[in-house]
PDB file of C-alpha atoms and ligand atoms in Angstrom:
ATOM      1  CA  MET K   4     131.311 153.506  80.144  1.00 47.00           C
ATOM      2  CA  SER K   5     130.258 155.151  76.832  1.00 49.00           C
ATOM      3  CA  ILE K   6     129.446 158.806  76.628  1.00 53.00           C
ATOM      4  CA  ASP K   7     125.847 158.055  75.423  1.00 53.00           C
ATOM      5  CA  SER K   8     125.049 156.296  78.667  1.00 52.00           C
ATOM      6  CA  ILE K   9     126.390 158.867  81.023  1.00 53.00           C
ATOM      7  CA  VAL K  10     125.235 162.063  79.316  1.00 56.00           C
ATOM      8  CA  PRO K  11     121.471 161.814  79.848  1.00 60.00           C
ATOM      9  CA  LYS K  12     121.345 161.447  83.586  1.00 75.00           C
ATOM     10  CA  ALA K  13     124.026 163.734  84.817  1.00 87.00           C
ATOM     11  CA  ARG K  14     122.691 167.181  85.796  1.00 95.00           C
ATOM     12  CA  ILE K  15     125.528 169.634  85.683  1.00 97.00           C
ATOM     13  CA  GLY K  16     125.537 173.127  87.095  1.00 98.00           C
ATOM     14  CA  ILE K  17     127.955 176.036  86.294  1.00 98.00           C
ATOM     15  CA  LEU K  18     128.442 178.712  88.832  1.00 98.00           C
ATOM     16  CA  ALA K  19     127.278 181.699  86.870  1.00 98.00           C
ATOM     17  CA  LEU K  20     128.238 184.617  88.988  1.00 98.00           C
ATOM     18  CA  GLN K  21     131.083 185.811  86.676  1.00 98.00           C
ATOM     19  CA  GLY K  22     133.428 184.496  84.029  1.00 98.00           C
ATOM     20  CA  ASP K  23     133.105 182.059  81.127  1.00 97.00           C
ATOM     21  CA  PHE K  24     130.239 179.962  82.339  1.00 98.00           C
ATOM     22  CA  GLN K  25     128.520 180.192  79.060  1.00 98.00           C
ATOM     23  CA  GLU K  26     131.423 178.481  77.260  1.00 98.00           C
ATOM     24  CA  HIS K  27     131.161 175.508  79.554  1.00 98.00           C
ATOM     25  CA  ALA K  28     127.383 175.361  79.088  1.00 97.00           C
ATOM     26  CA  ALA K  29     127.731 175.433  75.297  1.00 97.00           C
ATOM     27  CA  LEU K  30     130.208 172.595  75.186  1.00 96.00           C
ATOM     28  CA  LEU K  31     128.203 170.521  77.551  1.00 96.00           C
ATOM     29  CA  SER K  32     125.046 171.085  75.503  1.00 94.00           C
ATOM     30  CA  LYS K  33     126.875 170.203  72.346  1.00 93.00           C
ATOM     31  CA  MET K  34     127.876 166.902  74.079  1.00 92.00           C
ATOM     32  CA  GLY K  35     124.173 166.164  74.489  1.00 89.00           C
ATOM     33  CA  CYS K  36     124.144 166.780  78.267  1.00 91.00           C
ATOM     34  CA  ALA K  37     120.389 167.127  78.867  1.00 86.00           C
ATOM     35  CA  THR K  38     120.515 169.243  82.071  1.00 94.00           C
ATOM     36  CA  VAL K  39     122.961 172.117  82.114  1.00 96.00           C
ATOM     37  CA  ASN K  40     121.974 174.653  84.808  1.00 98.00           C
ATOM     38  CA  GLU K  41     123.382 178.179  85.483  1.00 98.00           C
ATOM     39  CA  VAL K  42     123.819 178.278  89.227  1.00 98.00           C
ATOM     40  CA  ARG K  43     123.060 181.825  90.360  1.00 98.00           C
ATOM     41  CA  LEU K  44     121.673 181.275  93.888  1.00 98.00           C
ATOM     42  CA  PRO K  45     122.613 178.799  96.605  1.00 98.00           C
ATOM     43  CA  LYS K  46     119.353 176.983  96.201  1.00 98.00           C
ATOM     44  CA  ASP K  47     120.140 176.202  92.569  1.00 98.00           C
ATOM     45  CA  LEU K  48     122.664 173.684  93.921  1.00 98.00           C
ATOM     46  CA  ASP K  49     119.805 171.428  95.050  1.00 98.00           C
ATOM     47  CA  TYR K  50     119.052 170.505  91.506  1.00 97.00           C
ATOM     48  CA  ILE K  51     122.414 169.448  90.218  1.00 97.00           C
ATOM     49  CA  ASP K  52     124.705 166.397  90.606  1.00 96.00           C
ATOM     50  CA  GLY K  53     127.993 168.145  89.774  1.00 98.00           C
ATOM     51  CA  LEU K  54     129.342 171.714  89.683  1.00 98.00           C
ATOM     52  CA  ILE K  55     131.746 173.594  87.408  1.00 98.00           C
ATOM     53  CA  ILE K  56     133.286 176.701  88.795  1.00 98.00           C
ATOM     54  CA  PRO K  57     134.531 178.580  85.638  1.00 98.00           C
ATOM     55  CA  GLY K  58     137.490 180.776  84.842  1.00 98.00           C
ATOM     56  CA  GLY K  59     137.072 184.549  85.158  1.00 97.00           C
ATOM     57  CA  GLU K  60     138.350 186.918  87.792  1.00 97.00           C
ATOM     58  CA  SER K  61     138.882 185.276  91.113  1.00 98.00           C
ATOM     59  CA  THR K  62     138.639 188.661  92.938  1.00 97.00           C
ATOM     60  CA  THR K  63     135.306 189.454  91.584  1.00 98.00           C
ATOM     61  CA  MET K  64     134.071 185.921  91.894  1.00 98.00           C
ATOM     62  CA  SER K  65     135.130 185.743  95.637  1.00 98.00           C
ATOM     63  CA  LYS K  66     133.197 188.987  96.328  1.00 98.00           C
ATOM     64  CA  LEU K  67     130.033 187.594  94.656  1.00 98.00           C
ATOM     65  CA  ILE K  68     130.349 184.353  96.560  1.00 98.00           C
ATOM     66  CA  GLU K  69     130.119 186.294  99.707  1.00 98.00           C
ATOM     67  CA  ASN K  70     127.467 188.719  98.500  1.00 97.00           C
ATOM     68  CA  TYR K  71     125.240 185.914  97.293  1.00 97.00           C
ATOM     69  CA  ASP K  72     125.904 183.886 100.517  1.00 97.00           C
ATOM     70  CA  PHE K  73     127.354 180.878  98.593  1.00 98.00           C
ATOM     71  CA  ARG K  74     130.245 179.989 100.902  1.00 98.00           C
ATOM     72  CA  SER K  75     128.436 177.544 103.281  1.00 98.00           C
ATOM     73  CA  SER K  76     126.301 176.044 100.430  1.00 98.00           C
ATOM     74  CA  LEU K  77     129.350 175.285  98.291  1.00 98.00           C
ATOM     75  CA  ILE K  78     131.137 173.685 101.294  1.00 98.00           C
ATOM     76  CA  GLN K  79     127.997 171.677 102.030  1.00 98.00           C
ATOM     77  CA  PHE K  80     127.691 170.610  98.408  1.00 98.00           C
ATOM     78  CA  HIS K  81     131.353 169.286  98.669  1.00 98.00           C
ATOM     79  CA  GLY K  82     130.525 167.642 101.981  1.00 97.00           C
ATOM     80  CA  GLU K  83     127.795 165.687 100.222  1.00 97.00           C
ATOM     81  CA  ASN K  84     130.510 164.260  98.005  1.00 96.00           C
ATOM     82  CA  LYS K  85     129.085 165.807  94.857  1.00 97.00           C
ATOM     83  CA  PRO K  86     131.829 166.397  92.145  1.00 98.00           C
ATOM     84  CA  ILE K  87     133.124 169.957  91.715  1.00 98.00           C
ATOM     85  CA  TRP K  88     135.526 171.025  88.933  1.00 98.00           C
ATOM     86  CA  GLY K  89     137.325 174.375  89.087  1.00 98.00           C
ATOM     87  CA  THR K  90     138.886 175.795  85.967  1.00 98.00           C
ATOM     88  CA  CYS K  91     141.471 178.591  86.194  1.00 98.00           C
ATOM     89  CA  ALA K  92     139.902 181.258  88.522  1.00 98.00           C
ATOM     90  CA  GLY K  93     137.600 178.399  89.679  1.00 98.00           C
ATOM     91  CA  THR K  94     140.709 176.524  90.855  1.00 98.00           C
ATOM     92  CA  ILE K  95     141.834 179.576  92.865  1.00 98.00           C
ATOM     93  CA  ILE K  96     138.379 179.626  94.598  1.00 98.00           C
ATOM     94  CA  ILE K  97     138.399 175.978  95.623  1.00 98.00           C
ATOM     95  CA  ALA K  98     142.065 175.855  96.699  1.00 98.00           C
ATOM     96  CA  LYS K  99     143.217 175.452 100.327  1.00 98.00           C
ATOM     97  CA  GLU K 100     145.419 178.490 100.017  1.00 98.00           C
ATOM     98  CA  ALA K 101     145.609 181.196  97.346  1.00 98.00           C
ATOM     99  CA  GLU K 102     148.443 183.652  97.162  1.00 97.00           C
ATOM    100  CA  GLY K 103     147.258 187.027  95.871  1.00 95.00           C
ATOM    101  CA  LEU K 104     143.655 186.885  96.941  1.00 94.00           C
ATOM    102  CA  ASP K 105     144.155 188.264 100.494  1.00 93.00           C
ATOM    103  CA  PRO K 106     142.277 188.709 102.691  1.00 94.00           C
ATOM    104  CA  TRP K 107     139.731 186.332 101.181  1.00 96.00           C
ATOM    105  CA  LYS K 108     139.986 182.779 102.296  1.00 97.00           C
ATOM    106  CA  PRO K 109     139.461 180.290  99.487  1.00 98.00           C
ATOM    107  CA  LEU K 110     136.990 177.424 100.094  1.00 98.00           C
ATOM    108  CA  ASP K 111     139.524 174.739 100.822  1.00 98.00           C
ATOM    109  CA  LEU K 112     137.810 172.063  98.925  1.00 98.00           C
ATOM    110  CA  ILE K 113     141.090 170.550  97.551  1.00 98.00           C
ATOM    111  CA  ASP K 114     144.472 170.413  99.260  1.00 98.00           C
ATOM    112  CA  ILE K 115     146.525 172.514  96.899  1.00 98.00           C
ATOM    113  CA  SER K 116     148.163 176.061  97.286  1.00 98.00           C
ATOM    114  CA  VAL K 117     148.002 178.277  94.273  1.00 98.00           C
ATOM    115  CA  GLN K 118     149.492 181.630  93.187  1.00 97.00           C
ATOM    116  CA  ARG K 119     147.301 183.934  91.161  1.00 96.00           C
ATOM    117  CA  ASN K 120     148.708 184.969  87.816  1.00 95.00           C
ATOM    118  CA  GLY K 121     151.601 182.604  88.611  1.00 95.00           C
ATOM    119  CA  TYR K 122     153.050 182.533  85.079  1.00 92.00           C
ATOM    120  CA  GLY K 123     153.797 186.175  85.026  1.00 85.00           C
ATOM    121  CA  ARG K 124     152.951 188.967  82.760  1.00 77.00           C
ATOM    122  CA  GLN K 125     155.137 187.998  79.764  1.00 69.00           C
ATOM    123  CA  LEU K 126     153.356 184.618  79.704  1.00 71.00           C
ATOM    124  CA  ASP K 127     149.874 186.135  80.420  1.00 82.00           C
ATOM    125  CA  SER K 128     148.511 183.598  77.912  1.00 92.00           C
ATOM    126  CA  PHE K 129     150.045 180.624  76.211  1.00 94.00           C
ATOM    127  CA  GLN K 130     149.107 177.262  74.891  1.00 96.00           C
ATOM    128  CA  ALA K 131     150.782 173.920  75.586  1.00 97.00           C
ATOM    129  CA  ASN K 132     150.128 170.387  74.521  1.00 97.00           C
ATOM    130  CA  LEU K 133     149.311 168.426  77.625  1.00 97.00           C
ATOM    131  CA  THR K 134     149.500 164.719  78.297  1.00 97.00           C
ATOM    132  CA  ILE K 135     146.494 163.571  80.301  1.00 97.00           C
ATOM    133  CA  ASP K 136     146.565 159.779  80.788  1.00 94.00           C
ATOM    134  CA  LYS K 137     142.882 159.563  81.797  1.00 94.00           C
ATOM    135  CA  LEU K 138     141.530 161.065  78.568  1.00 94.00           C
ATOM    136  CA  LYS K 139     139.966 158.841  75.862  1.00 89.00           C
ATOM    137  CA  PRO K 140     141.352 158.691  73.310  1.00 92.00           C
ATOM    138  CA  GLN K 141     144.653 159.347  74.854  1.00 91.00           C
ATOM    139  CA  THR K 142     146.218 162.001  72.562  1.00 95.00           C
ATOM    140  CA  PRO K 143     147.677 165.404  73.577  1.00 97.00           C
ATOM    141  CA  PHE K 144     145.223 167.960  74.819  1.00 98.00           C
ATOM    142  CA  ALA K 145     145.555 171.638  73.963  1.00 97.00           C
ATOM    143  CA  GLY K 146     145.933 173.464  77.287  1.00 97.00           C
ATOM    144  CA  ILE K 147     144.938 177.078  77.048  1.00 97.00           C
ATOM    145  CA  PHE K 148     146.459 179.166  79.828  1.00 97.00           C
ATOM    146  CA  ILE K 149     145.077 182.643  80.324  1.00 96.00           C
ATOM    147  CA  ARG K 150     146.685 184.544  83.171  1.00 95.00           C
ATOM    148  CA  ALA K 151     146.578 181.196  84.864  1.00 97.00           C
ATOM    149  CA  PRO K 152     147.268 180.516  88.464  1.00 97.00           C
ATOM    150  CA  LYS K 153     150.215 178.299  89.293  1.00 97.00           C
ATOM    151  CA  ILE K 154     149.892 175.253  91.577  1.00 98.00           C
ATOM    152  CA  LEU K 155     152.661 175.652  94.100  1.00 98.00           C
ATOM    153  CA  SER K 156     152.093 172.639  96.176  1.00 98.00           C
ATOM    154  CA  ILE K 157     149.788 169.690  96.447  1.00 98.00           C
ATOM    155  CA  GLY K 158     148.769 167.556  99.534  1.00 98.00           C
ATOM    156  CA  GLU K 159     149.549 163.816  99.803  1.00 98.00           C
ATOM    157  CA  LYS K 160     146.000 162.864  98.862  1.00 98.00           C
ATOM    158  CA  VAL K 161     145.964 164.778  95.672  1.00 98.00           C
ATOM    159  CA  GLU K 162     146.484 163.047  92.369  1.00 98.00           C
ATOM    160  CA  THR K 163     148.219 164.792  89.562  1.00 98.00           C
ATOM    161  CA  LEU K 164     146.429 164.366  86.187  1.00 98.00           C
ATOM    162  CA  SER K 165     148.756 166.389  84.075  1.00 98.00           C
ATOM    163  CA  ILE K 166     151.990 168.288  84.499  1.00 97.00           C
ATOM    164  CA  LEU K 167     153.512 171.184  82.494  1.00 96.00           C
ATOM    165  CA  GLY K 168     157.253 170.952  81.837  1.00 88.00           C
ATOM    166  CA  ASN K 169     159.033 168.943  84.325  1.00 83.00           C
ATOM    167  CA  ASN K 170     157.148 169.327  87.520  1.00 90.00           C
ATOM    168  CA  GLU K 171     154.235 171.812  87.519  1.00 96.00           C
ATOM    169  CA  PRO K 172     150.829 170.178  88.044  1.00 98.00           C
ATOM    170  CA  VAL K 173     148.204 171.793  85.894  1.00 98.00           C
ATOM    171  CA  ALA K 174     145.373 169.307  86.350  1.00 98.00           C
ATOM    172  CA  VAL K 175     144.794 167.684  89.768  1.00 98.00           C
ATOM    173  CA  LYS K 176     142.162 165.660  91.563  1.00 98.00           C
ATOM    174  CA  GLN K 177     141.243 164.739  95.118  1.00 98.00           C
ATOM    175  CA  LYS K 178     138.326 162.445  95.508  1.00 97.00           C
ATOM    176  CA  ASN K 179     135.477 164.195  93.712  1.00 97.00           C
ATOM    177  CA  VAL K 180     137.163 167.472  93.314  1.00 98.00           C
ATOM    178  CA  VAL K 181     139.094 168.324  90.039  1.00 98.00           C
ATOM    179  CA  ALA K 182     141.109 171.467  89.344  1.00 98.00           C
ATOM    180  CA  THR K 183     142.680 172.668  86.157  1.00 98.00           C
ATOM    181  CA  THR K 184     144.613 175.795  85.690  1.00 98.00           C
ATOM    182  CA  PHE K 185     143.832 175.811  81.869  1.00 98.00           C
ATOM    183  CA  HIS K 186     140.643 176.192  80.002  1.00 98.00           C
ATOM    184  CA  PRO K 187     139.241 172.943  78.402  1.00 97.00           C
ATOM    185  CA  GLU K 188     135.888 174.824  77.509  1.00 97.00           C
ATOM    186  CA  LEU K 189     137.744 176.979  75.048  1.00 96.00           C
ATOM    187  CA  THR K 190     139.025 174.247  72.929  1.00 93.00           C
ATOM    188  CA  GLY K 191     136.055 172.500  71.430  1.00 91.00           C
ATOM    189  CA  ASP K 192     137.647 169.298  72.660  1.00 96.00           C
ATOM    190  CA  PHE K 193     135.229 167.702  75.091  1.00 95.00           C
ATOM    191  CA  ARG K 194     137.388 164.951  76.456  1.00 97.00           C
ATOM    192  CA  PHE K 195     138.033 166.674  79.743  1.00 98.00           C
ATOM    193  CA  HIS K 196     134.363 167.503  80.163  1.00 97.00           C
ATOM    194  CA  GLN K 197     133.601 163.841  79.450  1.00 95.00           C
ATOM    195  CA  LEU K 198     136.039 162.948  82.208  1.00 96.00           C
ATOM    196  CA  PHE K 199     134.034 165.192  84.638  1.00 97.00           C
ATOM    197  CA  LEU K 200     130.764 163.703  83.420  1.00 95.00           C
ATOM    198  CA  GLU K 201     132.047 160.191  84.179  1.00 94.00           C
ATOM    199  CA  LEU K 202     132.996 161.286  87.610  1.00 96.00           C
ATOM    200  CA  VAL K 203     129.540 162.696  88.231  1.00 95.00           C
ATOM    201  CA  SER K 204     127.902 159.624  86.839  1.00 92.00           C
ATOM    202  CA  ASP K 205     130.032 157.208  88.854  1.00 92.00           C
ATOM    203  CA  ASN K 206     129.095 159.186  91.853  1.00 92.00           C
ATOM    204  CA  LEU K 207     125.435 158.879  91.122  1.00 89.00           C
ATOM    205  CA  SER K 208     125.763 155.081  90.657  1.00 85.00           C
ATOM    206  CA  ALA K 209     127.678 154.768  93.883  1.00 85.00           C
ATOM    207  CA  GLN K 210     124.872 156.690  95.705  1.00 79.00           C
ATOM    208  CA  VAL K 211     122.182 154.410  94.173  1.00 73.00           C
ATOM    209  CA  LYS K 212     124.101 151.391  95.444  1.00 75.00           C
ATOM    210  CA  GLU K 213     124.282 152.832  98.934  1.00 74.00           C
ATOM    211  CA  THR K 214     120.518 153.306  99.230  1.00 67.00           C
TER     212      THR K 214
HETATM  213  N1  LIG F  27     143.986 185.699  86.619  1.00 57.84           N
HETATM  214  C1  LIG F  27     142.650 185.413  86.912  1.00 57.84           C
HETATM  215  C2  LIG F  27     142.434 185.436  88.437  1.00 57.84           C
HETATM  216  O1  LIG F  27     143.312 185.607  89.107  1.00 57.84           O
HETATM  217  C3  LIG F  27     142.248 184.039  86.432  1.00 57.84           C
HETATM  218  C4  LIG F  27     142.216 183.988  84.924  1.00 57.84           C
HETATM  219  C5  LIG F  27     141.284 183.075  84.279  1.00 57.84           C
HETATM  220  O2  LIG F  27     140.387 182.434  84.940  1.00 57.84           O
HETATM  221  N2  LIG F  27     141.464 182.859  83.101  1.00 57.84           N
HETATM  222  O3  LIG F  27     141.381 185.338  88.904  1.00 57.84           O
END
């Protein structure tokens, strides 16, 4: 499916409690995505077809999720099969287990366990060329890792989209949930966002067929 046909109808929301939600919004708007909403209250989820949970500080974001009463609404959004993509801190928020965020319980929207700041202080930030087979065109993608979480384990139903080095998953997917430990919104390269838009668009088409 071409980008032209999927961009107009997909309504994308970005959880805008904290972190780099504006960078995602800017990239999506540049791509021509007509509806890019900042999600600040649970009711804002009613007007979108797919949600991005951005990078930032998972400690702060988790507190705001509770303060703004987002937990059950996010779980419900996921239960309705609507696509969700977590980047960096967003990945920590949607994981099944998150080391270093105790006592907060992550949302358990994807069967992965992660460790906050898993690449250590000396590697607080780094860049790596990633191979991501699903991207079009299929050339290396610049992975920007900023105090990134490490994915320690993935469940049987989780698909690995990209690995770092020999065996560290850095982009994973389970049904309609995608998690990346790097920051595609900081590259200007919209191929990963395109992948997410396709997921949202396919999901919309599937819903239309069901009704
Ligand atoms: N280290 C941050 C955290 O634990 C994540 C960093 C990021 O999102 N770039 O929340």
